[in-house]
Amino acid sequence: NTRVADVVVPDFLGMTREEIEAHEDSDLFDIQYTNPDYSSIYEQNKVCKQEPEGGSTVKKNGKVTLTISLGPKNVPFPELYNQTEENAKKNLYNSGYTKDNIEIIVEPHSDVGVGTVITTSPLAGVMIAADRIATTKVTIYISSGPPEKLVDLPNLIGAHQDNAESTLKVNGLKLGTVTEEYSNSIPKGFVCGMTPEYSSDTKVGQGTYVDIVISKGKMPPVQLTVDTPVYQSGDITISQAELRLKKGSKTYSSSEI
């Protein structure tokens, strides 16, 4: 009987079928291919498994079984739209995503309820390599409700108190605290101050309370009253009386005492 020679099996891992067919020793083996399989190491269309391993020996024309890679196994990113933040996180954890790689961003949205998911990054359906799920960074955008509607702040300075309140209502604002103080420039009963302060480009959220100050008119003049001491004849000398009177706001002569 003729003895069949032993031959060393090449390492075909990472090679394409075309590269294997062009290999100088490929004719020495009965190369067979199994069903393709996923691999996180070898790219798609390259050999990811080999039996027997490269470097081993087989008889000439012996069988070598190869498996072609489909690339990493990918799974779609889950759909989290309109879920609560808590449920969205649970679904991600159950899918293999990790807490440290999940970021929450809260922003206003007109159509999505408060505390629920607007969208995500990655988007739902994006294919993620199964072996990279644990390290994939995820951003969840949570709705804080409809955005605040801004309105122009009206100028109430110089308006009558009744008109000021109606002006606020027309602009979607509310009357806050009303106080009074003297004003030399604004007539009594009219607004002489407001908070927030008015400027031509000031906008505030609809429903904001606006405090106003109502003028009490001009500050009245200050009247000072000086009590003039009365002395009976013989109580003190004239010079003593003059000295005491000079310490007050008016000086009297001896002829006035």
Short mmCIF file of N, CA, C and O in Angstrom, two decimals, residues 7 10 12 19-31 59-62 64:
data_model
loop_
_atom_site.label_atom_id
_atom_site.label_comp_id
_atom_site.label_asym_id
_atom_site.label_seq_id
_atom_site.Cartn_x
_atom_site.Cartn_y
_atom_site.Cartn_z
N VAL A 7 0.45 16.45 5.79
CA VAL A 7 0.72 17.84 5.39
C VAL A 7 0.26 18.78 6.52
O VAL A 7 -0.67 18.47 7.27
N PRO A 10 -2.51 25.06 6.74
CA PRO A 10 -2.27 26.51 6.87
C PRO A 10 -3.30 27.15 7.81
O PRO A 10 -4.38 26.61 8.06
N PHE A 12 -6.00 29.54 7.97
CA PHE A 12 -6.89 30.26 7.06
C PHE A 12 -7.73 31.34 7.75
O PHE A 12 -8.50 32.05 7.10
N GLU A 19 -9.07 34.41 -1.31
CA GLU A 19 -7.68 34.28 -0.87
C GLU A 19 -7.32 32.83 -0.59
O GLU A 19 -6.19 32.39 -0.87
N ILE A 20 -8.28 32.07 -0.07
CA ILE A 20 -8.03 30.65 0.22
C ILE A 20 -7.84 29.86 -1.09
O ILE A 20 -6.93 29.03 -1.21
N GLU A 21 -8.70 30.14 -2.06
CA GLU A 21 -8.59 29.44 -3.34
C GLU A 21 -7.29 29.75 -4.04
O GLU A 21 -6.75 28.92 -4.79
N ALA A 22 -6.76 30.95 -3.81
CA ALA A 22 -5.50 31.33 -4.44
C ALA A 22 -4.29 30.87 -3.64
O ALA A 22 -3.15 31.03 -4.11
N HIS A 23 -4.52 30.31 -2.46
CA HIS A 23 -3.41 29.88 -1.62
C HIS A 23 -2.67 28.71 -2.28
O HIS A 23 -3.28 27.79 -2.83
N GLU A 24 -1.36 28.71 -2.18
CA GLU A 24 -0.55 27.71 -2.87
C GLU A 24 -0.77 26.29 -2.38
O GLU A 24 -0.53 25.32 -3.11
N ASP A 25 -1.26 26.13 -1.15
CA ASP A 25 -1.46 24.79 -0.61
C ASP A 25 -2.92 24.36 -0.56
O ASP A 25 -3.23 23.29 -0.02
N SER A 26 -3.82 25.21 -1.09
CA SER A 26 -5.25 24.89 -0.97
C SER A 26 -5.60 23.58 -1.66
O SER A 26 -6.54 22.88 -1.24
N ASP A 27 -4.85 23.19 -2.72
CA ASP A 27 -5.17 21.96 -3.45
C ASP A 27 -4.80 20.72 -2.67
O ASP A 27 -5.16 19.60 -3.07
N LEU A 28 -4.11 20.89 -1.55
CA LEU A 28 -3.68 19.73 -0.77
C LEU A 28 -4.77 19.25 0.20
O LEU A 28 -4.61 18.21 0.85
N PHE A 29 -5.89 20.00 0.26
CA PHE A 29 -6.92 19.69 1.25
C PHE A 29 -8.30 19.64 0.60
O PHE A 29 -8.55 20.23 -0.46
N ASP A 30 -9.17 18.91 1.28
CA ASP A 30 -10.58 18.91 0.90
C ASP A 30 -11.26 19.98 1.75
O ASP A 30 -11.68 19.72 2.88
N ILE A 31 -11.32 21.20 1.21
CA ILE A 31 -11.85 22.34 1.99
C ILE A 31 -13.36 22.38 1.87
O ILE A 31 -13.92 22.41 0.76
N LYS A 59 -3.72 14.16 6.73
CA LYS A 59 -3.28 13.45 5.54
C LYS A 59 -3.58 14.31 4.31
O LYS A 59 -4.50 15.11 4.31
N LYS A 60 -2.79 14.15 3.31
CA LYS A 60 -3.03 14.88 2.06
C LYS A 60 -4.44 14.60 1.59
O LYS A 60 -4.91 13.46 1.66
N ASN A 61 -5.12 15.66 1.14
CA ASN A 61 -6.53 15.63 0.73
C ASN A 61 -7.48 15.42 1.91
O ASN A 61 -8.65 15.11 1.73
N GLY A 62 -6.93 15.63 3.12
CA GLY A 62 -7.79 15.53 4.30
C GLY A 62 -8.75 16.72 4.39
O GLY A 62 -8.54 17.79 3.79
N VAL A 64 -10.68 19.91 5.68
CA VAL A 64 -10.53 21.11 6.51
C VAL A 64 -11.85 21.88 6.43
O VAL A 64 -12.30 22.25 5.35
#
